[in-house]
Amino acid sequence: MGRAGLPLAAVMAESGIEVVGFDIDEKKVAQINSGENPIGEEPGLEVLVKKHAGQNLKAVSNIGGAKDCTAYVVIVPLFLDGEFKPDFSILDDAFTKVASVLKEGDLVVLETTVPPGTTENRVCKILESESGLTAGADFHLACSPERIMTGYSISRFSEFPKIVGGLTRECTEAVFKFYSIFSKPKTVSDTTTAELVKVAEGVYRDVNIAVANELYTVSNELGVDFFEVREAARHKYCDLHEPGVVGGHCIPVYSRFLMNEHEVPLTKTARLLNDDMAQYYAKKMMQITASGKVAVVGLSYRPGVRETRHTQSHLLIRALRKEGFEVYGRDPIFTPVETEKYFNVPYAENLAEMNGILLSHGIPGLRMQLRELSSRILDVKNFLD
Ligand SMILES: NC(=O)c1ccc[n+]([C@@H]2O[C@H](COP(=O)([O-])OP(=O)(O)OC[C@H]3O[C@@H](n4cnc5c(N)ncnc54)[C@H](O)[C@@H]3O)[C@@H](O)[C@H]2O)c1
């Protein structure tokens, strides 16, 4: 029942399905059952949770409360460890619990984005060994990678086709039928194809951001404005991405999925190049000020997304510190206390006091103030134009 799972459950409930939302977080379960949306910043979600709580949407913290369900959709996080390898512990735990209530004829769907092959090679084994049932024969197993984006999770269900692929043809038919109730599913050949569709989206963007980053550094060497080049180069066959350090729990993670298991020299180069941009920006800051106080403005990975774990500002802060700067932080969605707590930097109360400002992404509320300080700003996304 996280940022990805609760919107999915709410959309299902709205379509008339009786949904049991299982989560280990008891506080969240209680909030949902009392009609309270535990996730902010998700247009449309609050109304749906309030409308369906206690009726079509009931939350439980014990999997036994979901034993009468006939379809199980798993969408828990998959983190990377210190060596960028996926840590499957949460996923394995969730499927072990599903296996404990699995019955003949049920449908099990994996929605979490995973390294291609996970449904067939990992999830299937857990479900079969824990339940004693056989996938494809006794129960249906499928994959439908989530395609949401924080802040647009509800609208994405009507805007994006939902990719579905099953372990067998019957599994694909079962998942298609179920997803047709609340979305517009599009079938692909099998679970691994479905998994790769989602990973491919992220890798495509990572590689294209690397192209933009490379052209950005070339533009700097030539003394031309990359953003002018980008705009003038735009036509049907060329749409350069924005340069920058890539954050979020999707794009940088999905490239790693392929790098861990396959020979992907292009993806690998792009991934490393994009991370190295933090050091590039820190060095470029030296042209604005050789030392002193520098604020990273825009601490979240995308404007307005209250996510502290996967943001590129951690890389930027570290890179600036390496160059000897006294680093501060500011983002309107984080309080001074949160800024210290999650980013380990003091809050930049007075931006005019800063010798340099690394503007990681646009902050509309600060535009006027930032314009006045533009000579000391390194504007990563060309927000101030
Ligand atoms: N949030 C997004 O914008 C977004 C975007 C794209 C993809 N995703 C996908 O969604 C997946 C989940 O991400 P999220 O943003 O929803 O995470 P989240 O941290 O918001 O929520 C995860 C939820 O899982 C629960 N949980 C943890 N361990 C559990 C367990 N063992 N059993 C049951 N529940 C457990 C947590 O209590 C939490 O409520 C990601 O791996 C990713 O594939 C999310």
Short mmCIF file of C-alpha atoms and ligand atoms in Angstrom, two decimals:
data_model
loop_
_atom_site.label_atom_id
_atom_site.label_comp_id
_atom_site.label_asym_id
_atom_site.label_seq_id
_atom_site.Cartn_x
_atom_site.Cartn_y
_atom_site.Cartn_z
CA MET A 1 0.00 0.00 0.00
CA GLY A 2 2.83 2.38 -0.90
CA ARG A 3 3.00 5.25 -3.35
CA ALA A 4 2.54 2.83 -6.22
CA GLY A 5 0.29 0.22 -4.58
CA LEU A 6 -2.35 2.39 -2.96
CA PRO A 7 -3.27 4.30 -6.16
CA LEU A 8 -3.57 0.94 -7.93
CA ALA A 9 -5.80 -0.43 -5.16
CA ALA A 10 -7.93 2.73 -5.25
CA VAL A 11 -8.38 2.56 -9.03
CA MET A 12 -9.37 -1.11 -8.74
CA ALA A 13 -11.86 -0.27 -5.96
CA GLU A 14 -13.35 2.50 -8.09
CA SER A 15 -13.98 0.01 -10.89
CA GLY A 16 -16.07 -2.14 -8.55
CA ILE A 17 -13.49 -4.70 -7.46
CA GLU A 18 -13.44 -5.61 -3.77
CA VAL A 19 -9.83 -4.89 -2.78
CA VAL A 20 -7.95 -6.01 0.29
CA GLY A 21 -4.80 -3.92 0.69
CA PHE A 22 -2.08 -5.78 2.57
CA ASP A 23 0.85 -3.89 4.14
CA ILE A 24 3.18 -4.57 7.08
CA ASP A 25 2.83 -0.93 8.17
CA GLU A 26 0.01 -1.04 10.75
CA LYS A 27 -0.29 2.73 10.96
CA LYS A 28 -0.85 2.98 7.22
CA VAL A 29 -3.41 0.15 7.37
CA ALA A 30 -5.34 2.00 10.10
CA GLN A 31 -5.22 5.27 8.14
CA ILE A 32 -6.58 3.65 4.98
CA ASN A 33 -9.38 1.93 6.90
CA SER A 34 -10.45 5.24 8.39
CA GLY A 35 -10.60 6.83 4.94
CA GLU A 36 -7.41 8.81 5.31
CA ASN A 37 -4.89 8.93 2.46
CA PRO A 38 -1.43 8.25 3.95
CA ILE A 39 0.31 9.49 0.81
CA GLY A 40 0.26 13.19 0.03
CA GLU A 41 0.73 14.87 -3.35
CA GLU A 42 -1.30 12.42 -5.40
CA PRO A 43 -4.20 14.16 -7.18
CA GLY A 44 -7.42 12.16 -7.05
CA LEU A 45 -6.23 9.61 -4.47
CA GLU A 46 -7.67 11.26 -1.41
CA VAL A 47 -11.19 11.24 -2.86
CA LEU A 48 -10.96 7.56 -3.86
CA VAL A 49 -9.60 6.42 -0.48
CA LYS A 50 -12.29 8.33 1.36
CA LYS A 51 -15.02 6.98 -0.95
CA HIS A 52 -14.03 3.30 -0.81
CA ALA A 53 -12.46 2.85 2.63
CA GLY A 54 -14.21 0.16 4.63
CA GLN A 55 -16.25 -0.83 1.55
CA ASN A 56 -14.46 -1.78 -1.67
CA LEU A 57 -11.08 -1.00 -0.09
CA LYS A 58 -10.13 -2.68 3.17
CA ALA A 59 -6.57 -2.75 4.45
CA VAL A 60 -5.02 -5.52 6.55
CA SER A 61 -1.64 -6.07 8.19
CA ASN A 62 -2.03 -9.83 8.32
CA ILE A 63 -2.04 -11.76 5.05
CA GLY A 64 -4.71 -14.03 6.53
CA GLY A 65 -7.10 -11.12 5.98
CA ALA A 66 -6.59 -11.59 2.22
CA LYS A 67 -7.12 -15.35 2.15
CA ASP A 68 -10.42 -15.15 0.29
CA CYS A 69 -9.02 -13.09 -2.58
CA THR A 70 -8.76 -14.64 -6.02
CA ALA A 71 -6.11 -12.30 -7.45
CA TYR A 72 -2.90 -11.15 -5.72
CA VAL A 73 -0.97 -8.17 -7.05
CA VAL A 74 2.44 -7.50 -5.51
CA ILE A 75 3.99 -4.03 -5.66
CA VAL A 76 6.61 -3.69 -2.95
CA PRO A 77 9.94 -1.87 -3.35
CA LEU A 78 13.11 -3.45 -4.69
CA PHE A 79 16.15 -1.62 -3.39
CA LEU A 80 19.75 -1.87 -4.52
CA ASP A 81 22.45 -2.74 -2.00
CA GLY A 82 25.80 -0.96 -1.61
CA GLU A 83 27.12 -2.77 -4.68
CA PHE A 84 24.10 -1.85 -6.80
CA LYS A 85 22.78 -5.40 -6.69
CA PRO A 86 19.02 -5.86 -6.13
CA ASP A 87 18.01 -6.78 -2.60
CA PHE A 88 15.10 -9.17 -3.09
CA SER A 89 14.32 -9.62 0.61
CA ILE A 90 11.07 -7.58 0.63
CA LEU A 91 9.88 -9.09 -2.64
CA ASP A 92 10.63 -12.64 -1.46
CA ASP A 93 8.84 -12.00 1.81
CA ALA A 94 5.75 -10.65 0.04
CA PHE A 95 5.51 -13.66 -2.29
CA THR A 96 6.10 -16.09 0.57
CA LYS A 97 3.09 -14.52 2.27
CA VAL A 98 1.00 -14.70 -0.90
CA ALA A 99 1.97 -18.38 -1.23
CA SER A 100 0.60 -19.04 2.25
CA VAL A 101 -2.92 -18.10 1.10
CA LEU A 102 -2.70 -19.22 -2.54
CA LYS A 103 -5.45 -21.47 -3.85
CA GLU A 104 -6.17 -23.30 -7.07
CA GLY A 105 -7.44 -20.98 -9.79
CA ASP A 106 -5.95 -17.81 -8.27
CA LEU A 107 -4.05 -15.20 -10.27
CA VAL A 108 -0.74 -13.74 -9.02
CA VAL A 109 0.72 -10.63 -10.65
CA LEU A 110 4.06 -8.94 -10.09
CA GLU A 111 3.94 -5.16 -10.62
CA THR A 112 7.25 -4.08 -9.07
CA THR A 113 9.88 -3.25 -11.71
CA VAL A 114 12.45 -6.04 -11.57
CA PRO A 115 15.43 -7.43 -13.48
CA PRO A 116 13.97 -9.26 -16.51
CA GLY A 117 13.46 -12.93 -15.73
CA THR A 118 12.45 -12.42 -12.08
CA THR A 119 8.83 -13.61 -12.39
CA GLU A 120 9.77 -16.82 -14.15
CA ASN A 121 13.01 -17.63 -12.35
CA ARG A 122 12.42 -16.35 -8.83
CA VAL A 123 8.78 -15.57 -8.06
CA CYS A 124 7.52 -18.78 -9.66
CA LYS A 125 9.89 -20.90 -7.54
CA ILE A 126 8.88 -19.20 -4.29
CA LEU A 127 5.16 -19.55 -4.99
CA GLU A 128 5.44 -23.18 -6.07
CA SER A 129 7.70 -24.35 -3.25
CA GLU A 130 5.78 -22.50 -0.52
CA SER A 131 2.28 -23.43 -1.73
CA GLY A 132 2.84 -26.86 -3.25
CA LEU A 133 0.87 -25.68 -6.31
CA THR A 134 2.15 -25.48 -9.89
CA ALA A 135 2.21 -22.19 -11.79
CA GLY A 136 0.42 -22.33 -15.12
CA ALA A 137 -1.42 -25.49 -14.10
CA ASP A 138 -2.93 -24.80 -10.65
CA PHE A 139 -2.69 -21.02 -10.58
CA HIS A 140 -2.00 -18.20 -13.03
CA LEU A 141 1.22 -16.20 -12.80
CA ALA A 142 1.82 -12.95 -14.68
CA CYS A 143 3.72 -9.69 -14.75
CA SER A 144 2.34 -6.21 -15.34
CA PRO A 145 5.02 -3.62 -14.61
CA GLU A 146 3.69 -0.48 -12.96
CA ARG A 147 3.97 2.57 -15.20
CA ILE A 148 3.05 5.24 -12.73
CA MET A 149 4.84 8.44 -11.83
CA THR A 150 4.54 10.03 -8.40
CA GLY A 151 2.07 12.91 -8.70
CA TYR A 152 0.32 11.38 -11.75
CA SER A 153 -0.43 7.90 -10.46
CA ILE A 154 -4.20 7.96 -10.95
CA SER A 155 -4.26 9.66 -14.35
CA ARG A 156 -1.62 7.30 -15.73
CA PHE A 157 -4.06 4.39 -15.57
CA SER A 158 -6.18 5.96 -18.27
CA GLU A 159 -3.28 7.48 -20.24
CA PHE A 160 -0.82 4.56 -20.39
CA PRO A 161 -1.59 1.09 -21.70
CA LYS A 162 -0.97 -1.48 -19.00
CA ILE A 163 1.47 -4.12 -20.26
CA VAL A 164 0.55 -7.68 -19.25
CA GLY A 165 2.36 -10.95 -19.90
CA GLY A 166 1.77 -14.38 -18.40
CA LEU A 167 3.83 -17.46 -17.76
CA THR A 168 1.62 -19.40 -20.21
CA ARG A 169 -1.00 -18.33 -22.75
CA GLU A 170 -3.75 -19.10 -20.24
CA CYS A 171 -1.97 -16.96 -17.64
CA THR A 172 -1.82 -14.08 -20.16
CA GLU A 173 -5.54 -14.48 -20.87
CA ALA A 174 -6.32 -14.45 -17.14
CA VAL A 175 -4.27 -11.33 -16.40
CA PHE A 176 -5.69 -9.55 -19.46
CA LYS A 177 -9.23 -10.30 -18.35
CA PHE A 178 -8.58 -9.09 -14.81
CA TYR A 179 -6.74 -5.89 -15.80
CA SER A 180 -9.45 -5.07 -18.37
CA ILE A 181 -11.80 -4.34 -15.47
CA PHE A 182 -9.84 -1.26 -14.35
CA SER A 183 -7.28 -0.40 -17.07
CA LYS A 184 -6.45 -0.74 -20.75
CA PRO A 185 -4.18 -3.77 -20.85
CA LYS A 186 -1.93 -4.64 -23.77
CA THR A 187 -0.60 -8.17 -23.92
CA VAL A 188 2.98 -9.16 -24.65
CA SER A 189 4.40 -12.66 -25.20
CA ASP A 190 5.45 -13.55 -21.66
CA THR A 191 6.48 -12.29 -18.23
CA THR A 192 10.11 -11.57 -19.20
CA THR A 193 8.99 -9.45 -22.16
CA ALA A 194 6.69 -7.49 -19.84
CA GLU A 195 9.53 -6.94 -17.38
CA LEU A 196 11.92 -5.78 -20.09
CA VAL A 197 9.36 -3.30 -21.48
CA LYS A 198 9.52 -1.34 -18.20
CA VAL A 199 13.29 -1.62 -17.79
CA ALA A 200 13.75 -0.55 -21.43
CA GLU A 201 11.80 2.68 -20.79
CA GLY A 202 14.20 3.63 -18.00
CA VAL A 203 17.36 2.64 -19.87
CA TYR A 204 16.23 4.59 -22.94
CA ARG A 205 15.99 7.70 -20.82
CA ASP A 206 19.25 7.14 -18.95
CA VAL A 207 21.17 6.75 -22.21
CA ASN A 208 19.50 9.77 -23.79
CA ILE A 209 20.25 11.90 -20.74
CA ALA A 210 23.89 10.82 -21.10
CA VAL A 211 23.85 12.06 -24.71
CA ALA A 212 22.52 15.40 -23.48
CA ASN A 213 25.17 15.51 -20.74
CA GLU A 214 27.94 14.82 -23.22
CA LEU A 215 26.70 17.51 -25.60
CA TYR A 216 26.34 19.87 -22.62
CA THR A 217 30.04 19.46 -21.75
CA VAL A 218 30.99 19.89 -25.44
CA SER A 219 28.90 23.07 -25.58
CA ASN A 220 30.76 24.39 -22.54
CA GLU A 221 34.11 23.66 -24.19
CA LEU A 222 32.98 25.46 -27.32
CA GLY A 223 31.57 28.39 -25.34
CA VAL A 224 28.05 27.93 -26.70
CA ASP A 225 24.78 27.53 -24.84
CA PHE A 226 23.64 23.90 -24.84
CA PHE A 227 20.03 24.90 -24.24
CA GLU A 228 20.04 27.09 -27.34
CA VAL A 229 21.48 24.15 -29.31
CA ARG A 230 18.87 21.79 -27.84
CA GLU A 231 15.99 24.07 -28.79
CA ALA A 232 17.25 24.77 -32.31
CA ALA A 233 18.04 21.08 -32.97
CA ARG A 234 14.52 19.97 -32.08
CA HIS A 235 12.49 18.40 -34.88
CA LYS A 236 10.72 15.16 -35.69
CA TYR A 237 13.91 13.06 -35.51
CA CYS A 238 15.80 14.85 -32.74
CA ASP A 239 14.50 15.64 -29.28
CA LEU A 240 17.45 15.95 -26.91
CA HIS A 241 16.79 15.20 -23.26
CA GLU A 242 17.65 17.64 -20.46
CA PRO A 243 21.15 17.28 -19.04
CA GLY A 244 21.75 16.72 -15.32
CA VAL A 245 22.49 14.16 -12.64
CA VAL A 246 19.77 11.52 -12.65
CA GLY A 247 17.82 10.82 -9.46
CA GLY A 248 14.71 8.86 -8.54
CA HIS A 249 14.07 5.21 -7.82
CA CYS A 250 13.51 4.30 -11.45
CA ILE A 251 15.95 5.42 -14.15
CA PRO A 252 19.28 4.95 -12.32
CA VAL A 253 18.08 1.67 -10.82
CA TYR A 254 16.83 0.03 -14.02
CA SER A 255 20.13 0.55 -15.86
CA ARG A 256 21.83 -1.29 -12.98
CA PHE A 257 19.46 -4.25 -13.46
CA LEU A 258 20.88 -4.75 -16.95
CA MET A 259 24.49 -3.92 -15.99
CA ASN A 260 24.44 -6.65 -13.32
CA GLU A 261 23.36 -9.43 -15.66
CA HIS A 262 24.26 -8.51 -19.24
CA GLU A 263 27.00 -7.09 -21.47
CA VAL A 264 25.62 -3.59 -21.93
CA PRO A 265 28.59 -1.27 -22.63
CA LEU A 266 26.41 1.61 -23.83
CA THR A 267 24.06 1.48 -20.82
CA LYS A 268 27.04 1.17 -18.46
CA THR A 269 28.86 4.13 -19.96
CA ALA A 270 25.70 6.22 -19.81
CA ARG A 271 24.98 5.30 -16.18
CA LEU A 272 28.50 6.13 -15.00
CA LEU A 273 28.67 9.29 -17.10
CA ASN A 274 25.40 10.54 -15.61
CA ASP A 275 26.63 9.98 -12.04
CA ASP A 276 29.96 11.66 -12.87
CA MET A 277 28.06 14.82 -13.81
CA ALA A 278 27.84 15.64 -10.08
CA GLN A 279 31.60 16.15 -10.03
CA TYR A 280 31.42 18.07 -13.31
CA TYR A 281 28.91 20.54 -11.84
CA ALA A 282 30.99 20.89 -8.67
CA LYS A 283 34.04 21.78 -10.76
CA LYS A 284 31.96 24.16 -12.87
CA MET A 285 30.87 25.86 -9.65
CA MET A 286 34.53 26.77 -9.13
CA GLN A 287 34.13 29.18 -12.08
CA ILE A 288 31.42 31.02 -10.13
CA THR A 289 33.19 30.99 -6.79
CA ALA A 290 36.50 29.37 -5.86
CA SER A 291 35.42 28.76 -2.26
CA GLY A 292 32.82 29.65 0.38
CA LYS A 293 29.15 28.84 0.85
CA VAL A 294 27.26 27.01 -1.87
CA ALA A 295 23.59 26.04 -1.67
CA VAL A 296 22.03 23.15 -3.53
CA VAL A 297 18.56 24.44 -4.33
CA GLY A 298 16.06 21.75 -5.33
CA LEU A 299 16.84 18.81 -3.05
CA SER A 300 14.16 16.38 -4.21
CA TYR A 301 14.80 14.35 -7.35
CA ARG A 302 11.89 16.03 -9.15
CA PRO A 303 10.11 19.27 -8.19
CA GLY A 304 7.49 18.67 -5.54
CA VAL A 305 8.23 14.98 -4.83
CA ARG A 306 8.84 14.38 -1.14
CA GLU A 307 11.37 11.62 -1.59
CA THR A 308 14.66 11.86 0.26
CA ARG A 309 16.33 8.53 -0.50
CA HIS A 310 16.86 8.49 -4.23
CA THR A 311 17.71 12.06 -5.00
CA GLN A 312 20.68 13.28 -6.94
CA SER A 313 21.24 16.05 -4.41
CA HIS A 314 23.16 13.54 -2.25
CA LEU A 315 25.69 13.15 -5.08
CA LEU A 316 25.81 16.91 -5.69
CA ILE A 317 26.34 17.70 -1.99
CA ARG A 318 29.16 15.16 -1.76
CA ALA A 319 30.82 16.45 -4.95
CA LEU A 320 30.66 20.09 -3.77
CA ARG A 321 32.12 19.13 -0.40
CA LYS A 322 34.94 17.35 -2.19
CA GLU A 323 35.81 20.67 -3.87
CA GLY A 324 36.01 22.28 -0.42
CA PHE A 325 32.72 24.19 -0.42
CA GLU A 326 30.62 24.77 2.69
CA VAL A 327 27.39 23.21 1.45
CA TYR A 328 23.82 24.29 2.31
CA GLY A 329 20.46 23.08 1.03
CA ARG A 330 17.01 24.41 0.27
CA ASP A 331 13.79 23.09 -1.16
CA PRO A 332 10.33 24.43 -0.31
CA ILE A 333 9.02 20.91 0.31
CA PHE A 334 11.51 20.28 3.14
CA THR A 335 11.59 22.20 6.41
CA PRO A 336 14.95 23.38 7.84
CA VAL A 337 14.86 20.45 10.29
CA GLU A 338 14.16 17.96 7.49
CA THR A 339 16.91 19.49 5.37
CA GLU A 340 19.43 18.84 8.15
CA LYS A 341 18.03 15.42 8.94
CA TYR A 342 17.73 13.93 5.45
CA PHE A 343 20.46 15.77 3.56
CA ASN A 344 22.93 16.49 6.34
CA VAL A 345 23.31 20.15 5.33
CA PRO A 346 22.18 23.37 7.02
CA TYR A 347 19.13 25.11 5.54
CA ALA A 348 20.02 28.02 3.26
CA GLU A 349 17.69 30.56 4.87
CA ASN A 350 19.18 33.56 3.11
CA LEU A 351 20.14 32.70 -0.45
CA ALA A 352 21.74 36.13 -0.94
CA GLU A 353 24.39 35.08 1.58
CA MET A 354 25.56 32.23 -0.64
CA ASN A 355 28.64 32.60 -2.82
CA GLY A 356 27.21 30.11 -5.27
CA ILE A 357 23.90 28.34 -5.90
CA LEU A 358 23.55 25.03 -7.67
CA LEU A 359 19.99 25.10 -8.95
CA SER A 360 19.28 21.41 -9.40
CA HIS A 361 15.78 21.92 -10.82
CA GLY A 362 13.16 24.62 -11.12
CA ILE A 363 11.40 26.01 -8.05
CA PRO A 364 8.63 28.34 -9.28
CA GLY A 365 8.15 29.98 -5.87
CA LEU A 366 11.76 31.12 -5.81
CA ARG A 367 12.02 32.29 -9.43
CA MET A 368 11.99 36.04 -8.74
CA GLN A 369 14.50 35.80 -5.93
CA LEU A 370 16.77 33.52 -7.93
CA ARG A 371 16.68 35.82 -10.97
CA GLU A 372 18.23 38.57 -8.86
CA LEU A 373 21.09 36.22 -7.93
CA SER A 374 21.55 34.77 -11.42
CA SER A 375 25.23 35.69 -11.75
CA ARG A 376 26.10 33.21 -9.00
CA ILE A 377 23.76 30.43 -10.10
CA LEU A 378 24.67 27.25 -11.91
CA ASP A 379 21.30 26.49 -13.49
CA VAL A 380 21.29 22.77 -14.31
CA LYS A 381 17.90 22.68 -16.06
CA ASN A 382 17.99 26.21 -17.51
CA PHE A 383 15.05 27.08 -15.27
CA LEU A 384 15.85 30.78 -15.33
CA ASP A 385 16.36 30.72 -19.10
N1 LIG B 1 6.43 5.81 -6.42
C1 LIG B 1 6.67 5.90 -7.68
O1 LIG B 1 6.65 6.96 -8.31
C2 LIG B 1 7.03 4.72 -8.47
C3 LIG B 1 7.29 4.97 -9.76
C4 LIG B 1 7.62 3.96 -10.53
C5 LIG B 1 7.71 2.73 -10.02
N2 LIG B 1 7.44 2.44 -8.74
C6 LIG B 1 7.49 1.04 -8.34
O2 LIG B 1 6.78 0.73 -7.22
C7 LIG B 1 7.54 -0.10 -6.37
C8 LIG B 1 7.13 0.23 -4.98
O3 LIG B 1 7.49 1.57 -4.74
P1 LIG B 1 6.67 2.57 -3.85
O4 LIG B 1 7.06 3.92 -4.31
O5 LIG B 1 5.23 2.21 -3.84
O6 LIG B 1 7.30 2.26 -2.42
P2 LIG B 1 6.82 2.82 -1.01
O7 LIG B 1 8.03 2.84 -0.15
O8 LIG B 1 6.00 4.05 -1.16
O9 LIG B 1 5.81 1.71 -0.48
C9 LIG B 1 6.16 0.41 -0.22
C10 LIG B 1 5.14 -0.20 0.73
O10 LIG B 1 5.46 -1.57 0.88
C11 LIG B 1 5.29 -1.90 2.24
N3 LIG B 1 6.08 -3.09 2.54
C12 LIG B 1 7.41 -3.15 2.81
N4 LIG B 1 7.77 -4.42 3.03
C13 LIG B 1 6.66 -5.17 2.86
C14 LIG B 1 6.41 -6.56 2.95
N5 LIG B 1 7.38 -7.42 3.22
N6 LIG B 1 5.15 -7.00 2.73
C15 LIG B 1 4.16 -6.11 2.45
N7 LIG B 1 4.35 -4.78 2.36
C16 LIG B 1 5.58 -4.33 2.57
C17 LIG B 1 5.73 -0.67 2.99
O11 LIG B 1 5.22 -0.65 4.29
C18 LIG B 1 5.16 0.43 2.11
O12 LIG B 1 3.84 0.79 2.47
C19 LIG B 1 8.99 0.20 -6.75
O13 LIG B 1 9.89 -0.82 -6.57
C20 LIG B 1 8.86 0.52 -8.21
O14 LIG B 1 8.93 -0.64 -9.01
C21 LIG B 1 7.11 3.45 -7.94
#
